[in-house]
Each structure stands twice: as structure tokens, then as C-alpha cells.
Tab-separated table of C-alpha atoms and ligand atoms in Angstrom:
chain	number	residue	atom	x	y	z
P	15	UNK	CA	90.952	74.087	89.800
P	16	UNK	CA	92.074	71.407	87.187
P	17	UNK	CA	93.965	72.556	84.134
P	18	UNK	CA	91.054	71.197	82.235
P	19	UNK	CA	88.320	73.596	84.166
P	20	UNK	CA	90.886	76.464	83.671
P	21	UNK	CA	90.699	75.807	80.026
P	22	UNK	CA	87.313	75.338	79.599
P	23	UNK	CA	86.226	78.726	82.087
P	24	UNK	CA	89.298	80.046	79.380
P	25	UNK	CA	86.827	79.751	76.546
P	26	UNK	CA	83.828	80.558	77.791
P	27	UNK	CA	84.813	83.850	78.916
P	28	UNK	CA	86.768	84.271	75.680
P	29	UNK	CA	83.240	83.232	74.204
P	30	UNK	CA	81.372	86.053	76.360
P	31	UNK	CA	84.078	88.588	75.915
P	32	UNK	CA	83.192	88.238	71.721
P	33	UNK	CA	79.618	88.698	72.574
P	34	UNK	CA	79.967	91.512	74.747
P	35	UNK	CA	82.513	93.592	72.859
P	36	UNK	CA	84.520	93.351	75.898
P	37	UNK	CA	88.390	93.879	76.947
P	38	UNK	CA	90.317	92.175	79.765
P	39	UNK	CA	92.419	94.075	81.349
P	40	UNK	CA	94.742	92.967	83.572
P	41	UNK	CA	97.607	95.038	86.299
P	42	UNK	CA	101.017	93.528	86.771
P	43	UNK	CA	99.833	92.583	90.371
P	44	UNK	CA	96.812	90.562	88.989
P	45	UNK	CA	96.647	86.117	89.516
P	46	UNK	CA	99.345	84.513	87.103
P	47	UNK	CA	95.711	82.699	85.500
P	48	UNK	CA	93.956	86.143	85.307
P	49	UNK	CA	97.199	87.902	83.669
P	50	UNK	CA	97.156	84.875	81.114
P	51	UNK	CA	93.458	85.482	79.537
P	52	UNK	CA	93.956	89.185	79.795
P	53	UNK	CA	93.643	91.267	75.930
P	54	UNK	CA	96.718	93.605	77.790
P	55	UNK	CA	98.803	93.332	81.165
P	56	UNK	CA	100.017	96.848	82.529
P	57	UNK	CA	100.078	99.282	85.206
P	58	UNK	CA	96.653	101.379	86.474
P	59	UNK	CA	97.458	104.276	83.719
P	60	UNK	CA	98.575	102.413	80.738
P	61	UNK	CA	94.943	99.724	81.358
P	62	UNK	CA	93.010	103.044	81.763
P	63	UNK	CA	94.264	104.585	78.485
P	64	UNK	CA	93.796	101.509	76.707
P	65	UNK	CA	90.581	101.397	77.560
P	66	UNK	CA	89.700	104.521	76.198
P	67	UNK	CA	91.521	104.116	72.877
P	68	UNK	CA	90.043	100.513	72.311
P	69	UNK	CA	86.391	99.956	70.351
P	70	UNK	CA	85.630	97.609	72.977
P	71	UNK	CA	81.822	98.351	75.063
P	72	UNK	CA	83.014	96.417	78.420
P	73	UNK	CA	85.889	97.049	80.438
P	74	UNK	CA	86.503	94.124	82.517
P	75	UNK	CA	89.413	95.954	84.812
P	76	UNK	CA	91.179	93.105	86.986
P	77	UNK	CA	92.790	95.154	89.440
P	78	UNK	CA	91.635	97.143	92.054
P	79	UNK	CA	88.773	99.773	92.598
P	80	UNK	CA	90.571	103.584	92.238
P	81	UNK	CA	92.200	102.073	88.815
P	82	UNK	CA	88.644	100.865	88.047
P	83	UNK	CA	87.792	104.368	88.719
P	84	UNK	CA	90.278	106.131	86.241
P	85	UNK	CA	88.960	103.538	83.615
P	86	UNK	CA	85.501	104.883	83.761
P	87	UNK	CA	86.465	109.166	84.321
P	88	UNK	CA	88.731	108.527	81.290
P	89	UNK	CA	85.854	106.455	79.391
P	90	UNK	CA	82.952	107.442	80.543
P	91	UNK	CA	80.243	105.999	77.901
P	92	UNK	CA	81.562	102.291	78.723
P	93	UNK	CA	80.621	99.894	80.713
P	94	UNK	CA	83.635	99.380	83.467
P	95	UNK	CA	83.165	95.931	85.527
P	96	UNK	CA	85.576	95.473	88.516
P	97	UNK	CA	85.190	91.350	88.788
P	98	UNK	CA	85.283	91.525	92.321
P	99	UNK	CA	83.839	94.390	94.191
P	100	UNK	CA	85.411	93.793	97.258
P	101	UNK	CA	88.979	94.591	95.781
P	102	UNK	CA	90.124	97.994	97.139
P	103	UNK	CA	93.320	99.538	97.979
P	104	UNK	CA	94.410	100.146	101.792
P	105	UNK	CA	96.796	102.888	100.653
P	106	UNK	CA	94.282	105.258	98.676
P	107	UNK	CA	91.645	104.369	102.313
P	108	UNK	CA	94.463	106.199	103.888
P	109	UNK	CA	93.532	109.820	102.299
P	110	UNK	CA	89.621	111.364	102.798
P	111	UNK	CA	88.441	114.796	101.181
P	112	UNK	CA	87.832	115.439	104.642
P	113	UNK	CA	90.999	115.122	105.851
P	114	UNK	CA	92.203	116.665	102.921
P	115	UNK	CA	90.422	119.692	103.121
P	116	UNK	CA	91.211	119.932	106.432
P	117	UNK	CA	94.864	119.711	105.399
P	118	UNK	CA	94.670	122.317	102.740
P	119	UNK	CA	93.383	124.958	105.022
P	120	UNK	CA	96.967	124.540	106.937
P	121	UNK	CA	98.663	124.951	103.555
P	122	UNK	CA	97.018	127.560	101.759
P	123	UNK	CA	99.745	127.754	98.922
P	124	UNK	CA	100.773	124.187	98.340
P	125	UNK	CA	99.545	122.594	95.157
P	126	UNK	CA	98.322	119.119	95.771
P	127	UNK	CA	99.467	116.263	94.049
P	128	UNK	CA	97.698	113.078	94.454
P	129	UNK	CA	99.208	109.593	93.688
P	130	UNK	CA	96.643	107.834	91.062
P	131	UNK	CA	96.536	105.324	94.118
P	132	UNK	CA	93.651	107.085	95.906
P	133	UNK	CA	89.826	107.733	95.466
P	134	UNK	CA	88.489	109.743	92.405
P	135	UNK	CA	86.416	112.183	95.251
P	136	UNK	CA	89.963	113.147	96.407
P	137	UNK	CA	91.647	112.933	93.175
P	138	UNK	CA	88.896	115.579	92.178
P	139	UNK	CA	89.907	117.937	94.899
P	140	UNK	CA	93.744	117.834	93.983
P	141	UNK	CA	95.418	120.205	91.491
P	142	UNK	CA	97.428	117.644	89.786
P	143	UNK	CA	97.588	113.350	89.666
P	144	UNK	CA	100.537	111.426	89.648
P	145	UNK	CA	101.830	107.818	89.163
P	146	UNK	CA	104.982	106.696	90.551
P	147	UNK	CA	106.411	106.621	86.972
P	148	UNK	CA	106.010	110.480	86.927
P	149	UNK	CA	105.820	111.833	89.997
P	150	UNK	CA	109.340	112.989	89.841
P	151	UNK	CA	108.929	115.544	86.529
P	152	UNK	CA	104.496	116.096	87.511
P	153	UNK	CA	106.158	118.144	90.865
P	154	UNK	CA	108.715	119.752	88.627
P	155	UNK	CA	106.355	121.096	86.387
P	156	UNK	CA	104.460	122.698	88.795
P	157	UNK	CA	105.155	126.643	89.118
P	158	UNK	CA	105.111	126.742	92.915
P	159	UNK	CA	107.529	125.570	95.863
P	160	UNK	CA	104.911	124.254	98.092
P	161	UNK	CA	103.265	121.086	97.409
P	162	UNK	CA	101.025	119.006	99.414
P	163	UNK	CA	102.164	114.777	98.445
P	164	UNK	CA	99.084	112.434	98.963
P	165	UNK	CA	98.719	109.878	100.209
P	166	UNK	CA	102.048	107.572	99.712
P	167	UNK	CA	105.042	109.015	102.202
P	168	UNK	CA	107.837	106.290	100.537
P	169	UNK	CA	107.314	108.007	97.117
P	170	UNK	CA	106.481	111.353	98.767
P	171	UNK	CA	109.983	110.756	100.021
P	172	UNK	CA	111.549	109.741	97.384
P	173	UNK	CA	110.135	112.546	95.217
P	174	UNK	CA	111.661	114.659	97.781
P	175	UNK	CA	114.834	113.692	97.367
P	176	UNK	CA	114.824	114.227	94.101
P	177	UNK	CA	113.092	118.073	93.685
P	178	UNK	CA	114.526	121.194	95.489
P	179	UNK	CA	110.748	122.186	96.507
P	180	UNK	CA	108.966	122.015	99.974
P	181	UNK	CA	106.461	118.824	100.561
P	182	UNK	CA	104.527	118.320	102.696
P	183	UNK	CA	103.856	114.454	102.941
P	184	UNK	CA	100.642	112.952	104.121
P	185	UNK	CA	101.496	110.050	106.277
P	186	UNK	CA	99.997	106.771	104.169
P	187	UNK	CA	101.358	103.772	103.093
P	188	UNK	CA	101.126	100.546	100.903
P	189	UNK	CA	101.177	97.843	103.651
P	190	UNK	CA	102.577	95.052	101.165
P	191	UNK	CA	105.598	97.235	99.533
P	192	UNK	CA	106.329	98.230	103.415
P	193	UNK	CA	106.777	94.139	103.910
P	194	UNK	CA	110.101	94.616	101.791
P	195	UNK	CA	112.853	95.493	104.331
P	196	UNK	CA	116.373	96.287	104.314
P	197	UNK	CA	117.742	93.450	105.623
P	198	UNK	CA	116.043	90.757	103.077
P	199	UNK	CA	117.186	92.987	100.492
P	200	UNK	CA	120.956	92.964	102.053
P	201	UNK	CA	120.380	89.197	102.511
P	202	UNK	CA	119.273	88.850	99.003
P	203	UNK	CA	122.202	90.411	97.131
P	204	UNK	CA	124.928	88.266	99.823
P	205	UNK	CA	122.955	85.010	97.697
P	206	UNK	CA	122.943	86.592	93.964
P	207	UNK	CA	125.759	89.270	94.146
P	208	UNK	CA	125.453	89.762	90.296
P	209	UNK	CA	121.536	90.552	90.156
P	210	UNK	CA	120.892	94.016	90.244
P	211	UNK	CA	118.112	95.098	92.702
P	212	UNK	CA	115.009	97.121	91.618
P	213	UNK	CA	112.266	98.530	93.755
P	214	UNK	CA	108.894	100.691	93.466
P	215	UNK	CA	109.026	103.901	94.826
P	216	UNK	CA	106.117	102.770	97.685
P	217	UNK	CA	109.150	100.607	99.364
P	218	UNK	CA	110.698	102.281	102.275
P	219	UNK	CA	113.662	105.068	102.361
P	220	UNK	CA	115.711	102.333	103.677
P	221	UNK	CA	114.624	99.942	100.757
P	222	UNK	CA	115.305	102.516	98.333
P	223	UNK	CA	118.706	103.541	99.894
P	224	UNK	CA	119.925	99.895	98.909
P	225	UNK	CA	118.293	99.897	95.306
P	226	UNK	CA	120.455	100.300	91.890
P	227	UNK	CA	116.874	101.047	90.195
P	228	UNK	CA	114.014	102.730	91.262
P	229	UNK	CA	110.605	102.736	89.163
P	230	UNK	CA	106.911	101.793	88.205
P	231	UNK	CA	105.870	98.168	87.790
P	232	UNK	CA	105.630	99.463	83.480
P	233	UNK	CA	109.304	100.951	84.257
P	234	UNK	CA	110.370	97.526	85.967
P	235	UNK	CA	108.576	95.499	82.995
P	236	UNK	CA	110.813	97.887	80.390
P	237	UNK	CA	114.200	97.604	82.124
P	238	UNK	CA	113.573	93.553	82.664
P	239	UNK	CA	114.008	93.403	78.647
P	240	UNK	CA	117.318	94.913	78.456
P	241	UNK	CA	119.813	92.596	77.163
P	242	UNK	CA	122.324	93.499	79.490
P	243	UNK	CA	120.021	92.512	82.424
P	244	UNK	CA	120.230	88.841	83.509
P	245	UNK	CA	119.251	88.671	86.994
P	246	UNK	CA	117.030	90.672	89.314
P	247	UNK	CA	116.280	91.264	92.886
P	248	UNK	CA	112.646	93.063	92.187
P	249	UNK	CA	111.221	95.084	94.884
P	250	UNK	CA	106.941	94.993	94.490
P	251	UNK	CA	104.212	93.114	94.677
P	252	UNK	CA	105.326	89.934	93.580
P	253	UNK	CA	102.281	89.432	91.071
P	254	UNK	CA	104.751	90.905	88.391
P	255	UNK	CA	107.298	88.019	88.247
P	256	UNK	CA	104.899	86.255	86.503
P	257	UNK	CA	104.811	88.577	83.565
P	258	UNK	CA	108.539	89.125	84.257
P	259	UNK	CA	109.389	85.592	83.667
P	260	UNK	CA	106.986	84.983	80.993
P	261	UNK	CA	108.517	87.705	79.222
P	262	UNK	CA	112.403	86.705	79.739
P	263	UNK	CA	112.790	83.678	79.850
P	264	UNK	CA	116.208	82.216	80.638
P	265	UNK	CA	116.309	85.511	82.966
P	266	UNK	CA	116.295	84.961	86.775
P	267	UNK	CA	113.958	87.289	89.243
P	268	UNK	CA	114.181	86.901	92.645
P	269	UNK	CA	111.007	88.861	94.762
P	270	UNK	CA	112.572	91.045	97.423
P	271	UNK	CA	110.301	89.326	99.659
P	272	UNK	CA	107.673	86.662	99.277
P	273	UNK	CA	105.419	88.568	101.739
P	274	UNK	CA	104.891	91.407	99.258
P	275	UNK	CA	101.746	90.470	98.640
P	276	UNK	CA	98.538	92.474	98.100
P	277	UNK	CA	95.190	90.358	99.288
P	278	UNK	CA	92.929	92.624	97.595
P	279	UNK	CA	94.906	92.042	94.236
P	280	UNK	CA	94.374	88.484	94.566
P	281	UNK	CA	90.728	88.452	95.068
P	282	UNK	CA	90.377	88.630	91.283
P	283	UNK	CA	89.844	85.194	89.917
P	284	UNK	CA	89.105	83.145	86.378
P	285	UNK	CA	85.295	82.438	87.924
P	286	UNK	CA	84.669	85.830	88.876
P	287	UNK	CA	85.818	86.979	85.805
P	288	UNK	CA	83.549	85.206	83.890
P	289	UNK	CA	80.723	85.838	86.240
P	290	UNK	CA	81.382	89.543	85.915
P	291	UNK	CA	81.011	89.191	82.012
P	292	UNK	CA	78.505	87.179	82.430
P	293	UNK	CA	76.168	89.327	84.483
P	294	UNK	CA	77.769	92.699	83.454
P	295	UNK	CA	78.163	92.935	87.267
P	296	UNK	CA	79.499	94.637	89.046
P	297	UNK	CA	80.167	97.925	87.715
P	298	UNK	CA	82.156	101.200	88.677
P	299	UNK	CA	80.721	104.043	87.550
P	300	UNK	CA	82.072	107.563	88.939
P	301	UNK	CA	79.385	110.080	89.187
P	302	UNK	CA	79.784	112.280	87.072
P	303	UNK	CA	80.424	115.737	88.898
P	304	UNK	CA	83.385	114.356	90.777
P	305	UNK	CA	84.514	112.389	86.993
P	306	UNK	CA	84.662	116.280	85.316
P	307	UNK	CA	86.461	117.305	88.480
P	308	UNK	CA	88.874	114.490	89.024
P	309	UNK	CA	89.343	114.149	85.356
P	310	UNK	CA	90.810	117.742	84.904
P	311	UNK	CA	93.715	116.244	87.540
P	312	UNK	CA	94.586	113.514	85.494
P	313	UNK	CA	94.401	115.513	82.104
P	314	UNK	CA	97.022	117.602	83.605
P	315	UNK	CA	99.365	114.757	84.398
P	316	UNK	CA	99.271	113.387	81.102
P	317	UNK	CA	100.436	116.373	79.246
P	318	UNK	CA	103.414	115.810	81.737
P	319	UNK	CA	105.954	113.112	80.215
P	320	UNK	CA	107.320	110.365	82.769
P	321	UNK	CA	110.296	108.877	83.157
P	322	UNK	CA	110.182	105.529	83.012
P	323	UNK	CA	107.774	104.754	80.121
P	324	UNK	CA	106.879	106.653	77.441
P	325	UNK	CA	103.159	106.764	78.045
P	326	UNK	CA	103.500	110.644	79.172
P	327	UNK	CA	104.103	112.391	75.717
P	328	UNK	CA	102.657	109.144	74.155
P	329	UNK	CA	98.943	109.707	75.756
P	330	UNK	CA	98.632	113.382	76.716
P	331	UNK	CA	95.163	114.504	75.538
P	332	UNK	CA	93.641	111.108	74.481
P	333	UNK	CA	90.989	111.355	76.983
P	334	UNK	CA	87.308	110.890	75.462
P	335	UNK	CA	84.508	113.265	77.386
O	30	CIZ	O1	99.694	102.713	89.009
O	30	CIZ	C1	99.905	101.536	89.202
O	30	CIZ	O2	99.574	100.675	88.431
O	30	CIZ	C2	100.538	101.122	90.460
O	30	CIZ	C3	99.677	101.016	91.614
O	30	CIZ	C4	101.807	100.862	90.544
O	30	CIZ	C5	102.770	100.969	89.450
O	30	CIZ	O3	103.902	101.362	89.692
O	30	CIZ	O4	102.472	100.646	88.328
């Protein structure tokens, strides 16, 4: 596409988005183009709670299905379009409610706690959500020892590390944070030995062993804007050094590895965006038995603060039934 059809497709979904009442929401892994004509760029939570706070009718969520999902079980009398309908997320595939029920039976006392990254059925048989931003204090705040971690094991890990309480960790993964290995990383800080390296919590133990920084894409965002940060070696899906670089310039980012790339992510385009606003198509709407159910997991998380945004304390109770 020309940078004349980008601008013109620019205004005419700028047009539609007036006449709808509509929002564009974008998530830090989203096309550089789609990031640019979004209202608000964030992670899955922050998107979702914006949502519900905003006046607008239509949610146009560019991201991927389960975030579409918390977007319409946190605001359920809007319209919630997912441009592309084909955009889901291999890591939250890797956890069923069968599987998890068959799971709980062999750990009768373990609370479960279920990464946002996963589908709202299973999120509405879980005790408790989390996002990587908060996983850390949502498992300290619960009363018991035994917890059941679903479905990421690199943050199940990592939480485990960092809580004296037993997990057990259901064996899925994000295949593009597990394209970030050790050795890039090591190769990495041999070419910019001042830039500090940063990763998400889905990289691997090994990833994380050589990290000065672990956190959420909103945490990464946050600490990028320091003034005392001039260079970094960032760990995720490398959709966010757009924003990073748009937001600092002058500041260097260096992806931890180009391959870090998640296709479904990327399926999200300028056309489909306007063809989603166009047609009001296609929507996610989450039935609304499993939306009561799964929405009781994720009121519980909020009224637990995170650590690396202040979007805990900040949101708690905000949701609109
Ligand atoms: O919750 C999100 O948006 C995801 C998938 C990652 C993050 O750390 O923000």
C-alpha cells in the first residue's frame, strides 16, 4: 500500500469511526499502521478497561480473540468487533475446560489462577485471572499454598520463583516469546554492553536468568520513559518497538530477536479495519453464562494491585454488568 492509500483508508475509517461511535483499540503487538490510527495503544487489560470506561458504542479491539473476549465480559452492552476473526492465540489453545477439569480433580485444594491469555470458558472455571503484570502479588493474595498456574509455564515459573507457595504449572507456552533464546540475548549485550535488557515473563527461565528487568509489555512501555534509560535490549513480541521508539525518540531498542513475532497479531490490517467498521463484522460476543462466570475471575484480579503499572488499585471495581 502507497502512503497515499494509507492516508486516504486513514480517513475513511476515522470518518466511520465518528459515525459509529466507535473506539480503536490497539495492543502493543498490533501493525506499526494499525497502532498509528488507534484512539489508545496498550496491553489486553488496560484496552479492555478502556473500553468499558469510554462512551464509545463499538469496540474495534485490534489484537487477538481472548482480549476481544475480556472487552465484551467487561462491557457487555457494546458492540466488540475483532477486525479479523481468524486472529487467535496459540498459548490460551494450549488450556481446555476439559483438560482443566480433569486437572482439578488431581488437585482438589489448589486455587486456579489463569493467565488473561486463555479462553473466557476456562477463565470462567478458574478462581482467580492474572496478567503477567500481576501475577506475582494475584498468587500472594490468595489464602492457600496450593495453586494450579494456567496455561503459561515461563511465567508459571517465574511466579514461582518469586512466591514461597506450591504450583502446579500446566505445561503451555507462547511459541514467539520461546523464539528469544539465551544465546541472542548473550550475543546482544557483547554488541551494546550499556543497554540494559528487558524481557516478558512468557520468555524462557534461561531468558529470564540473563534479564536486568522483567515485566508486562505496559511495564516495558513505563520503564522505556525513564530518563535514566537510553538503550534497550527488549525481550517480546517485537510489535512494541514501534510504540517504544515513537515514544523515545533519540532512545535506542534493540528486539531480543527479530523472530519474536506473533502471525496472528499481524493479521490485523488498515483494510480490515475499516471493513470491520464498516460492516460491524465480525463480532465477539461471550455468552453470557460463561461472561457472569468468567467475569467474577477477573473482578477478583482487579481488586489486586500489580506491579508494574498502576492499573490494579487504579481499575478495581470499574466493571459495568
Ligand atoms: O495481556 C497482555 O496484553 C499480554 C498478552 C501481554 C502483556 O504483557 O501485556
Amino acid at each position: 500500500m502507497t502512503l497515499a492509500d494509507t492516508k486516504i483508508l486513514s480517513e475513511e475509517i476515522a470518518n466511520l469511526k465518528r459515525e459509529r461511535n466507535a473506539i480503536i483499540l490497539a495492543h502493543n503487538y498490533q501493525l506499526a499502521e494499525v497502532q498509528d490510527i488507534a484512539d489508545f495503544v496498550g496491553d489486553s487489560l488496560e484496552l479492555s478497561q478502556i473500553a468499558a470506561d469510554s462512551s464509545a458504542q463499538v469496540i474495534v479491539f485490534c489484537g487477538v480473540r481472548f482480549m476481544a473476549e475480556v472487552a465484551s465480559i467487561l462491557c457487555p452492552d457494546k458492540i466488540v468487533l475483532l477486525p479479523s476473526v481468524d486472529s487467535g492465540c496459540l498459548l490460551a489453545d494450549m488450556v481446555t475446560t476439559d483438560l482443566l477439569r480433569q486437572k482439578r480433580k488431581e488437585n482438589p485444594n489448589a486455587s486456579v489462577v489463569c493467565y488473561i491469555n486463555s479462553p473466557a470458558e476456562v477463565k470462567a472455571e478458574s478462581d482467580i485471572c492474572c496478567t503477567s503484570a500481576n501475577a506475582v502479588q494475584v498468587i500472594k493474595s490468595l489464602p492457600g499454598n496450593d495453586i494450579l498456574f494456567i496455561p503459561d509455564q515461563c511465567l508459571g515459573h517465574y511466579v514461582s520463583t518469586k512466591v514461597d507457595k506450591h504450583i502446579v504449572i500446566w505445561p503451555g507456552y507462547c511459541p514467539p516469546h520461546i523464539q528469544i533464546r539465551p544465546e541472542g540475548i548473550l550475543r546482544l549485550k557483547r554488541k551494546y554492553p550499556k543497554a540494559e535488557v528487558i524481557v516478558h515473563p512468557e520468555c524462557s527461565p534461561e531468558v529470564i536468568a540473563l534479564a536486568d528487568k522483567v515485566m508486562g509489555t505496559s511495564g516495558i512501555v513505563n520503564y522505556a520513559r525513564r530518563d535514566d534509560i537510553s538503550e534497550l535490549i527488549v525481550g517480546t513480541e517485537i510489535g512494541i518497538i514501534h510504540r517504544l521508539k515513537k515514544e523515545n525518540p533519540g532512545k535506542r531498542f534493540i528486539p531480543a530477536s527479530e523472530k519474536a513475532i506473533c502471525p496472528d497479531m499481524k493479521l490485523i490490517t488498515l483494510e480490515k479495519v475499516f471493513l470491520s467498521l464498516r460492516d460491524l463484522q465480525p463480532q465477539v460476543k461471550v455468552a453470557d453464562k460463561i461472561r457472569d462466570k468468567a467475569g467474577v475471575a477477573i473482578d477478583r484480579m482487579l481488586t489486586v494491585p500489580s506491579s508494574d503499572s498502576i492499573r490494579g488499585d487504579m481499575l478495581a471495581g470499574r466493571r459495568q454488568m
